[in-house]
CSV table of C-alpha atoms in Angstrom, one decimal:
chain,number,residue,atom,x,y,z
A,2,UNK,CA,0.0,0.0,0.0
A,3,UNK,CA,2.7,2.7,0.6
A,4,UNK,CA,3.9,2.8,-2.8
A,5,UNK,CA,0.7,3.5,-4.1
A,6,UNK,CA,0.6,6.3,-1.9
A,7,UNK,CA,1.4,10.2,-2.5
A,8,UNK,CA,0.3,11.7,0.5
A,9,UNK,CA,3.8,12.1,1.4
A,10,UNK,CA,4.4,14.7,-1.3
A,11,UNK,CA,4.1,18.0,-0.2
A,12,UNK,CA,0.5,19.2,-1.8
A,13,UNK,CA,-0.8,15.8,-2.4
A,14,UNK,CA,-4.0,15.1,-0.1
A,15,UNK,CA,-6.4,12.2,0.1
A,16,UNK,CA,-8.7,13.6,-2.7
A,17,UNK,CA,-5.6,14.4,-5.1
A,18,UNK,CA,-4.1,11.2,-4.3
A,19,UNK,CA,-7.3,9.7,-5.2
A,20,UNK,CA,-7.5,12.1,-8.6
A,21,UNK,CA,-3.7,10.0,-9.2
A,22,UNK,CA,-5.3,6.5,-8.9
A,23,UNK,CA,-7.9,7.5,-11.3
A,24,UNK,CA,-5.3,8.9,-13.8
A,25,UNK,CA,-3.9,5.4,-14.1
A,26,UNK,CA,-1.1,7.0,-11.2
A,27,UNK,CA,-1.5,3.9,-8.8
A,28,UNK,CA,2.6,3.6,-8.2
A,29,UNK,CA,5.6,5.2,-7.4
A,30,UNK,CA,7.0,3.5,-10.0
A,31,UNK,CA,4.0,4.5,-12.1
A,32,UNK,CA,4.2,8.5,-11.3
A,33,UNK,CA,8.5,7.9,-12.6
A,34,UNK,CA,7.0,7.4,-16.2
A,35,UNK,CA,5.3,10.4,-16.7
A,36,UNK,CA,6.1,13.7,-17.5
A,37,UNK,CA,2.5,15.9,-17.4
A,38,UNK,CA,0.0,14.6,-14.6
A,39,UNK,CA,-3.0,16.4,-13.4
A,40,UNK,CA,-1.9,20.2,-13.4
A,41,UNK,CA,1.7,19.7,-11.5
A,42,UNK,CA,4.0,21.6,-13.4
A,43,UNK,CA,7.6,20.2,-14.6
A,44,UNK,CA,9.5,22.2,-11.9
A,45,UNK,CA,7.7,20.5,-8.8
A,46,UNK,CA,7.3,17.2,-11.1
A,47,UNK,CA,11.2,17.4,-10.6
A,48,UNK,CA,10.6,17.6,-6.9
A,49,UNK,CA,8.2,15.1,-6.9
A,50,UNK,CA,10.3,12.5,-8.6
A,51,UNK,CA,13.2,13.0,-6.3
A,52,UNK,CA,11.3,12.7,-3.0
A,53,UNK,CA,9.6,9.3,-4.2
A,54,UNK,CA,13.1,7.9,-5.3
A,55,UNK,CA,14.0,8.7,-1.5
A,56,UNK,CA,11.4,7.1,-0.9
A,57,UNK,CA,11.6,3.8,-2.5
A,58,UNK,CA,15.4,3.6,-1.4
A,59,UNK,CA,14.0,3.8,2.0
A,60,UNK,CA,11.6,1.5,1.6
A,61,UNK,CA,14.3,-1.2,-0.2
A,62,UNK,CA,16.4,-0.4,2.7
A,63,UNK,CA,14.0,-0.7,5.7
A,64,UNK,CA,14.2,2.8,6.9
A,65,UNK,CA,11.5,3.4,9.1
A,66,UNK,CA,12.5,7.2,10.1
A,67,UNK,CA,12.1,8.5,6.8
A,68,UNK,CA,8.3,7.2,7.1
A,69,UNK,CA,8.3,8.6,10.4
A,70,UNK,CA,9.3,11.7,9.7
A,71,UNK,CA,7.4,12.3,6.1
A,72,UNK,CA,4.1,10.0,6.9
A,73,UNK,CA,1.3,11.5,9.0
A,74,UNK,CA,0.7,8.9,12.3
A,75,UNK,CA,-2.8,8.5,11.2
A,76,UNK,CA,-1.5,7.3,7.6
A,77,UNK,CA,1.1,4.6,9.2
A,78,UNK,CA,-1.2,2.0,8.6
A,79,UNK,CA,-0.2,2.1,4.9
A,80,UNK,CA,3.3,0.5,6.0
A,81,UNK,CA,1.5,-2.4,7.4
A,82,UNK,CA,2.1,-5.3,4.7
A,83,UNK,CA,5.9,-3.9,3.2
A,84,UNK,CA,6.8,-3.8,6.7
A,85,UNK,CA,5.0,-6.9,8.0
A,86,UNK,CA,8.4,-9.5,8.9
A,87,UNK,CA,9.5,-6.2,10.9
A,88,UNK,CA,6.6,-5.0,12.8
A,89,UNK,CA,6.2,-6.2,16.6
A,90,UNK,CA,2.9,-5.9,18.4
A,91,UNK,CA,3.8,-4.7,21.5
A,92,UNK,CA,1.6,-4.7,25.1
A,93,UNK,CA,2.3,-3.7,28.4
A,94,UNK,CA,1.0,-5.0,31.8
A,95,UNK,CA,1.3,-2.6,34.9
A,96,UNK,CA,0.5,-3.1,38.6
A,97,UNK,CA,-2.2,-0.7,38.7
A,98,UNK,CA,-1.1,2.9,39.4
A,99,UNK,CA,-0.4,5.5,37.8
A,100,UNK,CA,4.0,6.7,37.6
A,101,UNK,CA,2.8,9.0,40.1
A,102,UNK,CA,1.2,7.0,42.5
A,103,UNK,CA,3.9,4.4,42.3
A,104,UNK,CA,2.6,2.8,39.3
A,105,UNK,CA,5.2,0.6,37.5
A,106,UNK,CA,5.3,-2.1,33.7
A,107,UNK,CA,5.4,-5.6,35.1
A,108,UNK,CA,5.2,-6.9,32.0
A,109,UNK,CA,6.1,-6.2,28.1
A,110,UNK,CA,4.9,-8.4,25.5
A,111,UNK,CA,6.4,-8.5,22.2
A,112,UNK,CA,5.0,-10.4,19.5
A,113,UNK,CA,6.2,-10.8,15.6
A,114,UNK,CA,6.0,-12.9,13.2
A,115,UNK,CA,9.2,-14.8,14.6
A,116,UNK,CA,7.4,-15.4,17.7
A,117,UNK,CA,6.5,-14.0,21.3
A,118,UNK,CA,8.9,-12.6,24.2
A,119,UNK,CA,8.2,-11.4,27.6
A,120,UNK,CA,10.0,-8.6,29.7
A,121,UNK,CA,9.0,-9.2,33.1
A,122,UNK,CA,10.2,-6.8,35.7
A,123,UNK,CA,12.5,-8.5,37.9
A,124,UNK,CA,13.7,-10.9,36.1
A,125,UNK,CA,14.6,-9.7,32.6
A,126,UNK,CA,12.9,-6.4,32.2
A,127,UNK,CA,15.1,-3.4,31.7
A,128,UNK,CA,15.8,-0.7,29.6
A,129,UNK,CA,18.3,-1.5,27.9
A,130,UNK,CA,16.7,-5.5,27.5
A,131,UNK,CA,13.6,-3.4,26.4
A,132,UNK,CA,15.8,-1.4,23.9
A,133,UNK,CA,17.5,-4.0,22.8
A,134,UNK,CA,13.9,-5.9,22.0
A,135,UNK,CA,12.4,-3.2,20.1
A,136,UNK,CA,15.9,-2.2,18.2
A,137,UNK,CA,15.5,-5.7,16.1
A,138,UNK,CA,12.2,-4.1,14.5
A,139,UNK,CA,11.0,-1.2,12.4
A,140,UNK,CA,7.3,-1.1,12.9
A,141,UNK,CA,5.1,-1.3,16.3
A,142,UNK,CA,1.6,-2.2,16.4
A,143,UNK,CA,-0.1,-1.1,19.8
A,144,UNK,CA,-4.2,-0.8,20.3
A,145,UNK,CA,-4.0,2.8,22.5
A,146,UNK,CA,-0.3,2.6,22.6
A,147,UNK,CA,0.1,6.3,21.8
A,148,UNK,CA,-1.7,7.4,25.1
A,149,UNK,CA,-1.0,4.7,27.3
A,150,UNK,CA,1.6,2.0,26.5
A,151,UNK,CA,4.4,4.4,25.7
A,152,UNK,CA,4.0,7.2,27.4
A,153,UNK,CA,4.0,4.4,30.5
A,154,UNK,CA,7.5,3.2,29.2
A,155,UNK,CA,8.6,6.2,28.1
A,156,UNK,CA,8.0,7.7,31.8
A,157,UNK,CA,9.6,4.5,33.4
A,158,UNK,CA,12.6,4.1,31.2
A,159,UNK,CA,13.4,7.9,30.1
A,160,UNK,CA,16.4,6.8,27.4
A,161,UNK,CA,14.0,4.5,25.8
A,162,UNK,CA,14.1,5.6,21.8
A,163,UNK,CA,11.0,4.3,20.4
A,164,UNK,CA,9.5,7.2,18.9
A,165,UNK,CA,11.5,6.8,15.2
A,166,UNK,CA,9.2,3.7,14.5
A,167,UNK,CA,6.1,4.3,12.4
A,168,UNK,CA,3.2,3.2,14.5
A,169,UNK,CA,0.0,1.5,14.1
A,170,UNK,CA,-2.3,2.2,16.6
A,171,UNK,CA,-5.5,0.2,16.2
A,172,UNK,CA,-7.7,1.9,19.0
A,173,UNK,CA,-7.0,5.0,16.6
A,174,UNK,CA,-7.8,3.1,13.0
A,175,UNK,CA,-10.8,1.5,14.9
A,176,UNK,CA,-12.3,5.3,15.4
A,177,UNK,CA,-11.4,6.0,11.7
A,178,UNK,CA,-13.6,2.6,10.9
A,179,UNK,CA,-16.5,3.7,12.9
A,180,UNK,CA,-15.5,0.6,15.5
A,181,UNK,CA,-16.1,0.8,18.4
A,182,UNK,CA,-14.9,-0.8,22.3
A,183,UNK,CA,-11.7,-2.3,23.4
A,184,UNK,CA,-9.3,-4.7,22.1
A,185,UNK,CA,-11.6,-7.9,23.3
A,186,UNK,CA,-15.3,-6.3,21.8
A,187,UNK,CA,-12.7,-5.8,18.9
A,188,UNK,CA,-11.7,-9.9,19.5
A,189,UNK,CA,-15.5,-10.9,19.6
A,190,UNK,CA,-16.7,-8.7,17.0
A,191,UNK,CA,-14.0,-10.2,14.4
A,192,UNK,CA,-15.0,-14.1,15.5
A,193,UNK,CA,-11.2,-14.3,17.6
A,194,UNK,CA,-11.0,-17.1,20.0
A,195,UNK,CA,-9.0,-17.5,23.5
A,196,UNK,CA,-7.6,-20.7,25.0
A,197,UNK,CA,-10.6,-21.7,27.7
A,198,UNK,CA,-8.0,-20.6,30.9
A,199,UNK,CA,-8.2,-17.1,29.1
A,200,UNK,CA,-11.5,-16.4,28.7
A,201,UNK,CA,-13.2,-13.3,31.0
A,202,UNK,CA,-9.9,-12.3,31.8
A,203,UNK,CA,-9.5,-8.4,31.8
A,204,UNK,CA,-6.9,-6.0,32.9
A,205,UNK,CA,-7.8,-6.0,36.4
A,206,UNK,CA,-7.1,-9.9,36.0
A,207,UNK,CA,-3.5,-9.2,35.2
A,208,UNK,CA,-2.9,-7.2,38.2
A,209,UNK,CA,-4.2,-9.4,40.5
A,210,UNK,CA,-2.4,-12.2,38.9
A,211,UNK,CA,0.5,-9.7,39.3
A,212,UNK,CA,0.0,-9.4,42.9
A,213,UNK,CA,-0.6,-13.2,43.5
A,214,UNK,CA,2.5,-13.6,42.0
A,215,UNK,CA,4.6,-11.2,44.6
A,216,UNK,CA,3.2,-13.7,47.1
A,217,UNK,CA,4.8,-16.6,45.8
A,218,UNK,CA,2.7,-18.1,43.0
A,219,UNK,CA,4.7,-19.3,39.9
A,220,UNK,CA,1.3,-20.0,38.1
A,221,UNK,CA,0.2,-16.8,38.4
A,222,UNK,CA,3.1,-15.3,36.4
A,223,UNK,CA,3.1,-17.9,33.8
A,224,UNK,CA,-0.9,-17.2,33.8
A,225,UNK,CA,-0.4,-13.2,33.3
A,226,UNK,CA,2.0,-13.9,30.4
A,227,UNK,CA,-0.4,-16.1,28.2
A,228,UNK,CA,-2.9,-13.2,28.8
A,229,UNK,CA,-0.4,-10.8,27.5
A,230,UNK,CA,0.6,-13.2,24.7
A,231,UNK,CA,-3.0,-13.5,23.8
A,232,UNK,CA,-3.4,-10.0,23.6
A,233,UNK,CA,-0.3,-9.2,21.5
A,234,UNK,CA,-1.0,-11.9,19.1
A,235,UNK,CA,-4.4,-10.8,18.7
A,236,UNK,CA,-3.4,-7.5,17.9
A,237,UNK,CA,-1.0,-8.8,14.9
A,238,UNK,CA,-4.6,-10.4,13.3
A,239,UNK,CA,-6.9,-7.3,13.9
A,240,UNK,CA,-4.1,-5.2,12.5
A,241,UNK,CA,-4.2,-7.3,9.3
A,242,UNK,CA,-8.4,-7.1,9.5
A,243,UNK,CA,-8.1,-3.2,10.0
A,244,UNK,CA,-5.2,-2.7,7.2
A,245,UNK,CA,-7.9,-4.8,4.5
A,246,UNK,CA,-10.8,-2.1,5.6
A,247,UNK,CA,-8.9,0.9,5.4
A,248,UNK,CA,-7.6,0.0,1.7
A,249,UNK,CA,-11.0,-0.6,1.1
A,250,UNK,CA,-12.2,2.6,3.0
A,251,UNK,CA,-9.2,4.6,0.5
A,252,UNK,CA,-10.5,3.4,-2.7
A,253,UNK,CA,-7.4,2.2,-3.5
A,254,UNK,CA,-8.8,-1.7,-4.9
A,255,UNK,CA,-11.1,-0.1,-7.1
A,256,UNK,CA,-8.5,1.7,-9.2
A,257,UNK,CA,-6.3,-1.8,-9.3
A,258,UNK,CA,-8.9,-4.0,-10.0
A,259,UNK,CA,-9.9,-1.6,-13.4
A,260,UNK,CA,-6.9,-1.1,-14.0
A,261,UNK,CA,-5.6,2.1,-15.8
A,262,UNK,CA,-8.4,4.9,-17.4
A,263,UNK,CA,-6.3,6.7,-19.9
A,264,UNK,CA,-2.5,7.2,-20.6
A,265,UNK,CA,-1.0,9.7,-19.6
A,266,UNK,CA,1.9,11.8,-21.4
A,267,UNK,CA,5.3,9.5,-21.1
A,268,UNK,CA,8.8,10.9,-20.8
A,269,UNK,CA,10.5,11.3,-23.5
């Protein structure tokens, strides 16, 4: 999806964008071939042309911080598929409180496609075992991760550098869809089971199971890690649900299943 995507030039909105696909215009590569398209003259053409080559460098080299710093955060779903064997769906698990009020992460999931690890505070959790984690990955998938999840770990572990990874938020692409609730109405609504020993358990669960933990219970631990597993791998399959509806939403598979409407002028 992001290389049929021109929002990142400067000028180039969701309805122009659109006004592209329906030129024909469906690709970077595409946009390359052409020297007159919709009423951008040659000068800013030029400009065009050399930002997108940045672009698809960036793209072939897995630079997230050029998509970061040139894609707007509610437009990082885009990245979702070309970025997919580097993303990590990452959720945290606190005891409660707030930083003020003593609050602390006893938990960090961190689920990909290679598999699942938990941070668990105490035992391997730190910042720079965190930093470490997240520094093998150039895209993070959260549900409400902006406002709470990092911020949280941001607040607990101040050198924590997270912020250069594009991020898909899906509380904020659920608003977008007209969807509505939390991540396990999101779970029910799209048909997605929990093992039986999961089922009903909510975040109040985790901190108790946090707490029965501190008192000696190794089950407990082991219980508040498949909960977090659960919910990181369950936000890896509702991102891939969301990303399908919001190409849909965009327009973007009617222009590709008809194909091009006229041809433009080619470079000579």
């Amino acid at each position: 999806m992001i290389k049929n995507s021109f929002i990142l030039l400067d000028g180039i909105g969701e309805k122009r964008e659109r006004k592209l696909w329906k030129e024909g215009i469906l690709t970077w590569e595409d946009f390359f071939q052409y020297q007159k398209i919709l009423d951008i003259d040659y000068e800013r053409k030029k400009l065009y042309d050399e930002f997108l080559y940045k672009a698809l460098e960036a793209l072939q080299n897995r630079d997230c911080c050029f998509f970061t710093k040139n894609l707007r955060k509610r437009e990082h779903w885009r990245l979702f598929e070309d970025l997919l064997n580097n993303a990590v769906c990452l959720d945290i698990e606190t005891n409660g409180y707030t930083v003020e009020k003593g609050g602390h992460v006893t938990v960090v999931g961190l689920y990909s496609p290679t598999g699942y690890q938990a941070l668990v505070k105490g035992e391997n959790l730190t910042g720079e075992s965190l930093q470490q984690a997240l520094d093998e990955y150039k895209y993070l998938i959260t549900f409400y991760g902006s406002i709470f999840d990092i911020p949280f770990l941001k607040t607990e572990f101040p050198n924590l550098k997270i912020d250069h990874l594009p991020h898909f938020d899906l509380f904020f692409a659920a608003k977008r869809l007209g969807i509505q609730g939390g991540l396990k109405k999101l779970e029910t609504l799209f048909l997605i089971e929990r093992e039986d020993e999961l089922k009903g358990l909510n975040g109040y669960d985790a901190i108790k199971l946090w707490q029965s933990y501190l008192k000696g219970s190794i089950d407990s631990l082991e219980l508040l890690i498949s909960y977090n597993r659960a919910d990181t791998e369950n936000l890896f399959y509702i991102g891939k649900i969301f990303y399908d509806m919001l190409r849909s939403q965009i327009g973007i598979e009617e222009f590709i299943g008809n194909g091009r409407n006229r041809t433009p002028q080619k470079i000579s």
